[in-house]
XYZ file of C-alpha atoms in Angstrom:
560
model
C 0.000 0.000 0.000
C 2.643 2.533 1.062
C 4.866 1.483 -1.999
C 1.403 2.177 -3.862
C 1.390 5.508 -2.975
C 5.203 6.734 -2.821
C 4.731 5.319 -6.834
C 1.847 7.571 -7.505
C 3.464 11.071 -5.813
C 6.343 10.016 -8.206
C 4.571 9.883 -10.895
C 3.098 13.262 -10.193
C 6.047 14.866 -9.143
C 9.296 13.301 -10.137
C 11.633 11.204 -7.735
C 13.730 14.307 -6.833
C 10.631 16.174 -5.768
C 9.282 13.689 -3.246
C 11.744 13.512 -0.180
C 11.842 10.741 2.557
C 15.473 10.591 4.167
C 16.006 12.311 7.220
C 18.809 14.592 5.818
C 17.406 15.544 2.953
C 13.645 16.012 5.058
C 15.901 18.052 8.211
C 14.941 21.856 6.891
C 11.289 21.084 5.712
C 10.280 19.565 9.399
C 12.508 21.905 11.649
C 11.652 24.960 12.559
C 13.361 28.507 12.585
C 12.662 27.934 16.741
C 11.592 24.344 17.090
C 12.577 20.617 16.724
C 10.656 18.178 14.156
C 7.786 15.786 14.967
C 7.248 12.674 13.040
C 7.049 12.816 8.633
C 6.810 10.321 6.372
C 7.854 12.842 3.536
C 7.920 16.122 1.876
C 6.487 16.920 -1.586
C 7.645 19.364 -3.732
C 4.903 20.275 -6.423
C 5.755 22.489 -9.433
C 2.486 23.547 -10.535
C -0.635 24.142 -8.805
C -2.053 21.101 -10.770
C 0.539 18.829 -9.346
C 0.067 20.541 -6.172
C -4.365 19.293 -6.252
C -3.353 15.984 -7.901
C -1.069 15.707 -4.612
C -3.366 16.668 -2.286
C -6.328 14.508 -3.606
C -4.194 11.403 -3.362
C -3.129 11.846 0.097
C -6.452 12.916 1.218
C -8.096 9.806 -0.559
C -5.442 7.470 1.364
C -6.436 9.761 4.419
C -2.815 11.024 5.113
C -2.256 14.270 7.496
C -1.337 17.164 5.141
C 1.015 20.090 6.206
C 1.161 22.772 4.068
C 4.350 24.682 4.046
C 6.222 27.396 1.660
C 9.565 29.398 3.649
C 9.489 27.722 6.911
C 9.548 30.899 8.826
C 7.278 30.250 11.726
C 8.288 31.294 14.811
C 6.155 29.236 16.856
C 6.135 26.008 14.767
C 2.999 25.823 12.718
C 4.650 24.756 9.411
C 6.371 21.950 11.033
C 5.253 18.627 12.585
C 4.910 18.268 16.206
C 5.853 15.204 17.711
C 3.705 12.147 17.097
C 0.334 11.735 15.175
C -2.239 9.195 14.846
C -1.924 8.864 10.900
C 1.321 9.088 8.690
C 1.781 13.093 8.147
C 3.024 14.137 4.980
C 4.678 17.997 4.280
C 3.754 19.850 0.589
C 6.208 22.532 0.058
C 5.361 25.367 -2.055
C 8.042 27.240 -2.524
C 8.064 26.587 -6.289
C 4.459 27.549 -6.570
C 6.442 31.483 -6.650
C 4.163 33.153 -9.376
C 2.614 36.548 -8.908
C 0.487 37.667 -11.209
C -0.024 41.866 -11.239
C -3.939 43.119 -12.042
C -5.736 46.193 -11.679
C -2.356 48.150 -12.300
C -0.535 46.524 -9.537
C -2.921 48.025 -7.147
C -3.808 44.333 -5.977
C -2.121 41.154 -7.221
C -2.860 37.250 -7.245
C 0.046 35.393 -5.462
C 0.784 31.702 -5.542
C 1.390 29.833 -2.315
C 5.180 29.516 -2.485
C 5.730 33.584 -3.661
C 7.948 35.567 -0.893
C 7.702 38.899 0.150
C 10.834 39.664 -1.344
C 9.789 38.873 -4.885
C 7.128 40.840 -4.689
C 9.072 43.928 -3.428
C 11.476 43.671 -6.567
C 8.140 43.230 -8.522
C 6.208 46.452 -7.424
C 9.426 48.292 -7.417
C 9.011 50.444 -10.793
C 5.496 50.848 -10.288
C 6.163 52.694 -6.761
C 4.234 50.189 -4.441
C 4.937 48.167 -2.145
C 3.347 44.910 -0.339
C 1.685 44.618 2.815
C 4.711 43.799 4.944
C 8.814 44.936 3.884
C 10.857 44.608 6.770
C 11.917 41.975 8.461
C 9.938 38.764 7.130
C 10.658 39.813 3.283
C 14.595 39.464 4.539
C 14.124 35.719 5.659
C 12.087 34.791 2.160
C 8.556 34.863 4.164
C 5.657 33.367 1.776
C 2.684 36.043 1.237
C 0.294 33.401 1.480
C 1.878 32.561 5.201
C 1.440 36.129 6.082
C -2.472 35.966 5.069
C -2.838 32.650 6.756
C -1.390 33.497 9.917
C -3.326 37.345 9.681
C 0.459 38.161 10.064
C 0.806 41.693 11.397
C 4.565 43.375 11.254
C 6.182 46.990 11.608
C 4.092 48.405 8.781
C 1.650 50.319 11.073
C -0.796 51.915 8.316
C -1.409 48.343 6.880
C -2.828 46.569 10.024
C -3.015 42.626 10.069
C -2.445 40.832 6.996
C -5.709 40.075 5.431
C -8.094 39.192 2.048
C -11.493 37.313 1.420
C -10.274 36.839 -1.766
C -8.638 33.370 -1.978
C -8.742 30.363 -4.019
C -8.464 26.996 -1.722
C -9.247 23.093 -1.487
C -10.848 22.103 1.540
C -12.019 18.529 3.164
C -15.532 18.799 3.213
C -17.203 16.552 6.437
C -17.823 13.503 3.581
C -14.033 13.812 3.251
C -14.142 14.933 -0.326
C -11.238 17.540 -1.818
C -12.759 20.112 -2.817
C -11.862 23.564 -4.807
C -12.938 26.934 -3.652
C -12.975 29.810 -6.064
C -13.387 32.996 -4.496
C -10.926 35.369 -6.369
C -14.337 37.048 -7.475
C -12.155 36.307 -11.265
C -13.317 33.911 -13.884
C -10.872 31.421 -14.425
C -12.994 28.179 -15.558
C -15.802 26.071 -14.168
C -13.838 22.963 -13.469
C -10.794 22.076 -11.144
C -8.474 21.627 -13.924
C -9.258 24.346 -16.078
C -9.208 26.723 -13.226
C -5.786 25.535 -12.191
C -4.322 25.368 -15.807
C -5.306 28.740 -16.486
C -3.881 30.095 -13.180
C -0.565 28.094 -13.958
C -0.114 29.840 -17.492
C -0.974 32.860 -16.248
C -4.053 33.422 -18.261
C -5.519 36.560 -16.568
C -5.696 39.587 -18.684
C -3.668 42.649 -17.164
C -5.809 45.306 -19.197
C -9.161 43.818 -17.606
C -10.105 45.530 -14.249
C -11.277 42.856 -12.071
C -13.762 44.719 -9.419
C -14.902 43.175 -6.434
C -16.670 44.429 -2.893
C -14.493 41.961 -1.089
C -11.481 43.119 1.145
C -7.869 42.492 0.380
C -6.731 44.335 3.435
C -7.208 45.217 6.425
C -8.909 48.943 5.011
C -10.290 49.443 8.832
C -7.148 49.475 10.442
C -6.405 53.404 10.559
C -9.688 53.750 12.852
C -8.885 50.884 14.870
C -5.372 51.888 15.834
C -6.412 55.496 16.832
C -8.327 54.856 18.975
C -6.225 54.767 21.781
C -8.797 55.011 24.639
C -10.154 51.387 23.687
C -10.527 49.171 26.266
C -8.829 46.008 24.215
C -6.200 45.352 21.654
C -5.908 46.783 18.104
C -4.953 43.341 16.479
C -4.337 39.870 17.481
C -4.865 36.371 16.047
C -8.303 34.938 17.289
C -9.687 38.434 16.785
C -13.310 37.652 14.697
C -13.182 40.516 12.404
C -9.647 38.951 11.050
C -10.705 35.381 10.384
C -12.674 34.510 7.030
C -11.097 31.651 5.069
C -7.534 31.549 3.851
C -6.839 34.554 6.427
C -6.465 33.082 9.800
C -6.525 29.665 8.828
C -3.301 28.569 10.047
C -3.038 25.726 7.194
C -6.710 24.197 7.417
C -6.910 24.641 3.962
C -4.695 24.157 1.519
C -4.767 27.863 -0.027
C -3.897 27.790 -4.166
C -3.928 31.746 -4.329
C -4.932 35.135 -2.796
C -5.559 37.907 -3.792
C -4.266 41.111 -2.255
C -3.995 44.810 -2.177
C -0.657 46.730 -2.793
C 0.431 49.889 -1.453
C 1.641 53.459 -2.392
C 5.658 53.341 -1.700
C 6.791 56.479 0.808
C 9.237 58.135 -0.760
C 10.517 60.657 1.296
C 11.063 58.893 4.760
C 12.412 60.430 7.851
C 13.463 58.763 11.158
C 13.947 59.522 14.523
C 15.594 57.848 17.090
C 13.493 58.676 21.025
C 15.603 57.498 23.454
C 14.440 57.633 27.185
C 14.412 56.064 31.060
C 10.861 57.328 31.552
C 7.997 54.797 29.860
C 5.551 57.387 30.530
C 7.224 60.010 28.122
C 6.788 57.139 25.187
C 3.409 56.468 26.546
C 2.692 60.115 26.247
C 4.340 60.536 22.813
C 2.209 57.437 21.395
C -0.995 58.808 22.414
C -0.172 62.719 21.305
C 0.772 61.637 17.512
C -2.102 59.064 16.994
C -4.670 61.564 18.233
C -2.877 65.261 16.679
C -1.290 63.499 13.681
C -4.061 62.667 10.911
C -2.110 60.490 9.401
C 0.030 57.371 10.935
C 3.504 57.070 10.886
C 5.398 54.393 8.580
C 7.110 52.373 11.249
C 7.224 53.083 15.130
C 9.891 50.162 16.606
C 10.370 49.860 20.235
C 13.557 48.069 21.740
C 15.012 47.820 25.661
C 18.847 48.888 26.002
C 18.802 44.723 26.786
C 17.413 43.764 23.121
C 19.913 46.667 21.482
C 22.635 45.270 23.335
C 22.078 41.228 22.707
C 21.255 42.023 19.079
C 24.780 43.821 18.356
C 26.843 40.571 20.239
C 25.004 37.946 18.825
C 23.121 39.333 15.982
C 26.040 40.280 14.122
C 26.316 37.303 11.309
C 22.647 37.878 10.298
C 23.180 41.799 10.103
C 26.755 41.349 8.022
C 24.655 38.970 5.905
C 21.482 41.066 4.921
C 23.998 44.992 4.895
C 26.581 42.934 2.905
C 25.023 40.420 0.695
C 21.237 41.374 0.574
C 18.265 39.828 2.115
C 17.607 37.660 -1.401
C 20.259 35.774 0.764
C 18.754 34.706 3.721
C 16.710 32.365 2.139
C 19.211 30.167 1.117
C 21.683 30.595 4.275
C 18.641 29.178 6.631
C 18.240 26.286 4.691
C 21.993 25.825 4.969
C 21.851 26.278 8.734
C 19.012 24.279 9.016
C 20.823 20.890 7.332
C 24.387 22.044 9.498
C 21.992 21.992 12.785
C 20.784 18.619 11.801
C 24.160 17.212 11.187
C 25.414 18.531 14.798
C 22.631 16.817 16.940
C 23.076 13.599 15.250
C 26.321 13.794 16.039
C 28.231 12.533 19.538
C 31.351 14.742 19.526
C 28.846 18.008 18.767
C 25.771 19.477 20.380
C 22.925 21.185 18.371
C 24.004 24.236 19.743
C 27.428 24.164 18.123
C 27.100 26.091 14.889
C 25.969 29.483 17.001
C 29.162 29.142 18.705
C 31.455 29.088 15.935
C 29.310 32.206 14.324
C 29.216 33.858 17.327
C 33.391 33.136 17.933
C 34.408 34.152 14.636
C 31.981 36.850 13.810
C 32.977 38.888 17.420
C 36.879 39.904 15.807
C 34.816 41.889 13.410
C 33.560 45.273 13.668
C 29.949 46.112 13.963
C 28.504 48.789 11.237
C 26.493 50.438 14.118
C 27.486 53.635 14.592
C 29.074 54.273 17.910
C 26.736 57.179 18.475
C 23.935 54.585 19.011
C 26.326 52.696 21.723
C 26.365 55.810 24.140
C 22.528 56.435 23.290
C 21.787 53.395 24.828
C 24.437 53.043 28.107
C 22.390 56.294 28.754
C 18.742 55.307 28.247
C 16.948 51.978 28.871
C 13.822 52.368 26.073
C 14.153 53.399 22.667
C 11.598 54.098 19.775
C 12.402 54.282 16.135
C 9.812 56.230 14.363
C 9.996 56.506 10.746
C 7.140 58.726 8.921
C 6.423 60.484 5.680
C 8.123 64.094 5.214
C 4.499 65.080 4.446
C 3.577 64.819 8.384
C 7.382 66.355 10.221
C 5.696 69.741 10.500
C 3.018 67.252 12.667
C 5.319 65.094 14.201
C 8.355 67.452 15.057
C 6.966 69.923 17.804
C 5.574 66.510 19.785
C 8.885 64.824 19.699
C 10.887 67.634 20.334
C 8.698 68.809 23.066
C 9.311 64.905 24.937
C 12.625 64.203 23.992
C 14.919 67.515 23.442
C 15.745 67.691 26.777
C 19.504 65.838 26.941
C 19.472 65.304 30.783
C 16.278 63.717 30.648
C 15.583 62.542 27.019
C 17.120 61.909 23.481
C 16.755 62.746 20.340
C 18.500 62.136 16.834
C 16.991 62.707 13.440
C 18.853 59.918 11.440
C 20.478 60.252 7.989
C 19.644 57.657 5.942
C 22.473 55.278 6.828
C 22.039 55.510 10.394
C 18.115 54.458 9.747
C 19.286 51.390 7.618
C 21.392 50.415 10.039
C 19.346 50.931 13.004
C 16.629 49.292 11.682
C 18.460 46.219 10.493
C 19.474 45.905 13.985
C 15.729 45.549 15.088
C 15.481 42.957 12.809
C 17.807 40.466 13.805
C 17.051 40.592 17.475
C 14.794 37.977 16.919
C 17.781 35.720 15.668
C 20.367 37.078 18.440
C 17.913 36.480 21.494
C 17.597 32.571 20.557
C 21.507 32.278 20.295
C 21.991 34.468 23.552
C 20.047 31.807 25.564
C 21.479 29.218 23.244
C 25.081 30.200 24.504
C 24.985 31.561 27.312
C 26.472 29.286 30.158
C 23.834 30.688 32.584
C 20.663 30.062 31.056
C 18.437 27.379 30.064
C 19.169 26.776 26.388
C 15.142 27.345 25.057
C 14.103 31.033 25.334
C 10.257 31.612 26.197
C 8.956 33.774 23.495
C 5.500 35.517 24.151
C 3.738 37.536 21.392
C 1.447 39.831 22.856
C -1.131 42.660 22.471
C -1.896 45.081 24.954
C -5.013 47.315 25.308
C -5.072 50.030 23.543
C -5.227 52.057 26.298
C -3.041 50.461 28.315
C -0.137 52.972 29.721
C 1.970 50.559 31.866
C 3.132 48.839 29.096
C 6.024 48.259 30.105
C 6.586 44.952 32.250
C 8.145 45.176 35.921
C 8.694 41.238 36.990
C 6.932 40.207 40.547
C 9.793 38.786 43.060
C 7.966 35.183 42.370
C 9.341 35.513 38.415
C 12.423 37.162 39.127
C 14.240 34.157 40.805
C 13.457 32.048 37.213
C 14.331 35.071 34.652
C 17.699 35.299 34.316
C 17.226 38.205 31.794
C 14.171 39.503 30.131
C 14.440 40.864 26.669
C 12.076 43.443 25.465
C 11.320 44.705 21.479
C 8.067 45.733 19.834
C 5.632 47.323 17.591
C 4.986 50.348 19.779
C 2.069 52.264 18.401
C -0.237 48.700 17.699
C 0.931 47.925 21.409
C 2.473 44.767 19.964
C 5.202 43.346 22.133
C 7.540 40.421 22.111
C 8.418 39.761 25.433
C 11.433 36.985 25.407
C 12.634 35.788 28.431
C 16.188 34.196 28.664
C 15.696 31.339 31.725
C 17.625 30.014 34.539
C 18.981 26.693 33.842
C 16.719 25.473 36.950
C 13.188 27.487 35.802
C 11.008 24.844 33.935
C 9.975 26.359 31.125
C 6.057 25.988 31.089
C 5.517 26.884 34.406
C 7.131 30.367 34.167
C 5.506 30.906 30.823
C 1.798 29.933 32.997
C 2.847 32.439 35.586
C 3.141 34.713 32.865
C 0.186 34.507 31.231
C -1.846 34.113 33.774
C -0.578 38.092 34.620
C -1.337 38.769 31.085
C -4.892 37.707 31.336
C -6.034 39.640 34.591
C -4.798 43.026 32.524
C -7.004 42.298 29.598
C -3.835 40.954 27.208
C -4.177 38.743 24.187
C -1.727 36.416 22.824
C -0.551 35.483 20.546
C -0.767 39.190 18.673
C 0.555 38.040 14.929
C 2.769 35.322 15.086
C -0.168 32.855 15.568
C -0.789 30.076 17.725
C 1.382 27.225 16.014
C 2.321 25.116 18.718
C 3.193 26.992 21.485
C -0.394 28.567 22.238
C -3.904 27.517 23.211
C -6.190 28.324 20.568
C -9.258 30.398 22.079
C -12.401 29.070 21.592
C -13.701 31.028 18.907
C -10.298 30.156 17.092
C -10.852 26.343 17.674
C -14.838 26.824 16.198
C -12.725 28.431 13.047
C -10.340 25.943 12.388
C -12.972 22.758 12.775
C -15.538 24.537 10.637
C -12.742 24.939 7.455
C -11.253 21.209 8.072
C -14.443 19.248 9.835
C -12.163 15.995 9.614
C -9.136 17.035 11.033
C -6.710 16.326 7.602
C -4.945 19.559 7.595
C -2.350 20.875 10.349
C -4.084 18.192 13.132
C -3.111 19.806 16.305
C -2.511 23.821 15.671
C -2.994 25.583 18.540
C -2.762 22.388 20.856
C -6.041 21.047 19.183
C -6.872 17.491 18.665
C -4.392 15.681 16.182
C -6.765 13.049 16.012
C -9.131 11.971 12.871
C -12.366 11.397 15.062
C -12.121 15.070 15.887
């Protein structure tokens, strides 16, 4: 039977396109943050017809299906999770990479495998830009991920990554495949022909395709101005974000979407707020998104502890994107990913190893990062990178000079352009130096605790001050954000005696009694409960549990 079907995914997709060796499986099933569960193998479709003929075996042999394009997750969900009930079987995408332009690149169709980076280069001469730029386009995030996980980012005027336009297959509760047009486009009446003309790219650019659907998030602007709401301004089990392919955390199997693009700023100007008072950023927040009519571009918070982690053990990844690109990163995780493999099989090594021969070699060589931003931050503990439009500094100016012009309290710099490149890259990469700083560290447990959380809007304590009773396990707490959305990632570099889950309970059982949600935008994966409401979503797309069993610490089994 299994030879059966290993014959019949060849024939579909070629032997070197169906993978079942460990070493060859090692950067499909681990994650950029997690360990692999079991897999029996990983497809590699090159057309969205192979991709249905794929999926229609497996479902008709009832196999677990795990959709997958760059392996980015940072909490797991493209990966398996230890042991399943049925053999589980990974699709990757990543070849699926077509993006199709319409309405004059004011919206686009993209294929389940295109990144964020492709689609930058693509909108470049048009002056547009795609719903998120920094940070996941520079580790080759998939668009479709972004809409499937409602994905939020630094890109404050865009909101949560969202459409209800999408073309998918779902398992229907007979346990038939079944396709799901909902571009609002004409592209056929059956399976195949809708496919094939999707493949060959037969949509006309001159045609205007209109719709009354979404293909953003077009509410956002009111929702994050209103800073006296009583509850969060985006987070993953919100309602008003979940409708199909966005939200659906791989429950379907999602062919296309269809999205809106966005006006490029061209004349960008950043500031760099540096304080020790939370309640001047607090202030400062509140001020611009109720005086300013318009929002800023970006509006990054980081601790002196984040700055300071991400310029010692950050420093490969930032070489690598301000030398080589971020087209590279791509390819250098997947490298990483088969070296890390190689070390935990191995006796002499442990899986740790590689981050300390990057983070040996790379410390003889200079960081980039101006000096200036080194005394900045032995002064001040909280930071704020705000970059906005030159059409709003007349706005913006008299607030943050009002705050932070005062030297013996506050700090201000209005960045050149290099400074902001570099400063910004730096936020970036915490993400990346905070896992190797608890990695390395001699003092801590290996695994940091990641939390991804949203605040109340009007929340101003937002800034976390650790009982006695959470002290004795932290070792160090590391603090970063998207200020203005009152998105935090709080990461939390153990004691080698804390156990894990029981600080991370502590913790969120804080969270809830002040009215926090979690995850904000990195979704539940497998390292969050799914709320209730988010559970009702996910068995209502896939009623017989085939796709992604056990997202959000669900059920993985069939019955369910």
């Amino acid at each position: 039977m299994q030879n059966t079907l290993s014959s019949n995914i060849i024939k579909i997709v070629g032997k070197n396109n169906f993978l079942t060796s460990e070493n060859s499986m090692a950067p499909y099933k681990n994650g950029w943050r997690t360990q692999s569960g079991e897999c029996k193998g990983v497809i590699i479709p090159a057309s969205l017809l192979e991709m249905w003929k794929v999926l229609d075996i497996l479902v008709k042999n009832k196999k677990i299906i795990l959709l997958q394009a760059s392996n980015t997750s940072l909490t797991g969900g493209s990966t398996p999770n230890g042991k399943y009930d049925r053999e589980l079987f990974i699709i990757n995408t990543l070849k699926l990479n077509n993006i199709i332009l319409i309405n004059n690149a004011e919206q686009i169709i993209a294929f389940p495998g295109s990144t964020l980076y492709k689609l930058e280069e693509k909108l470049k001469k048009f002056d547009r830009a795609p719903h998120s730029e920094i940070g996941s386009s520079c580790i080759g995030a998939s668009i479709v991920g972004g809409i499937c996980n409602n994905s939020g980012g630094a890109l404050i005027k865009r909101g949560p990554a969202y459409t209800e336009l999408s073309l998918f297959a779902r398992v229907n509760q007979k346990g038939k495949l079944e396709l799901v047009n909902n571009l609002d486009i004409n592209l056929g009446n059956s399976t195949e022909s809708i496919l094939r003309n999707l493949d060959k790219g037969n949509i006309s650019d001159k045609k205007l395709f209109k719709t009354k659907k979404k293909a953003s998030s077009l509410d956002y602007k009111s929702v994050i101005k209103d800073v006296n709401a009583n509850s969060p301004a985006r987070y993953n089990a919100d309602k008003k974000r979940l409708y199909e392919a966005s939200g659906c955390a791989g429950k379907l199997a999602v062919f296309a979407v269809r999205l809106d693009t966005f006006e490029k700023e061209k004349n960008e100007i950043t500031f760099y707020l540096s304080s020790n008072s939370p309640d001047d950023l607090s202030i400062f927040r509140r001020k611009v998104l109720q005086e300013v009519k318009e929002l800023p571009i970006y509006a990054e918070y980081i601790h002196r502890d984040a700055y300071n982690i991400s310029k010692k053990y950050g420093k490969d990844a930032f070489l690598l994107i301000y030398l080589l690109g971020s087209h590279a990163m791509p390819f250098f995780y997947k490298i990483k990913s088969k070296i890390e493999k190689f070390f935990s099989k191995s006796k002499l090594f442990n899986s740790f190893t590689l981050d300390y021969i990057l983070h040996f070699f790379t410390k003889f060589i200079p960081h980039p990062l101006s000096k200036k931003f080194d005394k900045i931050s032995n002064k001040f503990e909280h930071h704020l990178i705000l970059k906005f439009d030159k059409s709003i500094y007349n706005d913006i100016k008299p607030i943050a000079y009002k705050l932070f012009k005062n030297k013996s309290k506050n700090n201000f710099l209005h960045c050149d352009k290099k400074e902001s490149k570099k400063i910004t890259l730096a936020r970036f990469v915490m993400a990346g130096a905070n896992v190797r700083y608890a990695r390395i560290n001699p003092k801590t447990n290996s695994n940091l605790l990641a939390l991804d959380i949203s605040l109340r809007r009007n929340d101003k304590n937002w800034h976390e001050y650790l009982s006695k009773d959470l002290k004795k396990y932290i070792y160090k707490p590391i603090y970063v954000g998207h200020y203005f959305c009152h998105v935090f990632h709080r990461e939390y570099a153990l004691h080698k005696n804390a156990n894990p889950d029981e600080v991370k309970k502590k913790l969120l059982e804080k969270l809830n009694k002040i009215g926090a949600k979690y995850p904000a935008e990195h979704n539940v994966g497998h390292m969050y409960q799914a709320e209730k409401n988010l559970k009702n979503f996910y068995k209502n797309l896939d009623p017989t549990n085939t796709f992604n069993p056990g997202i959000g610490k669900t059920s993985k089994k069939s019955c369910c």
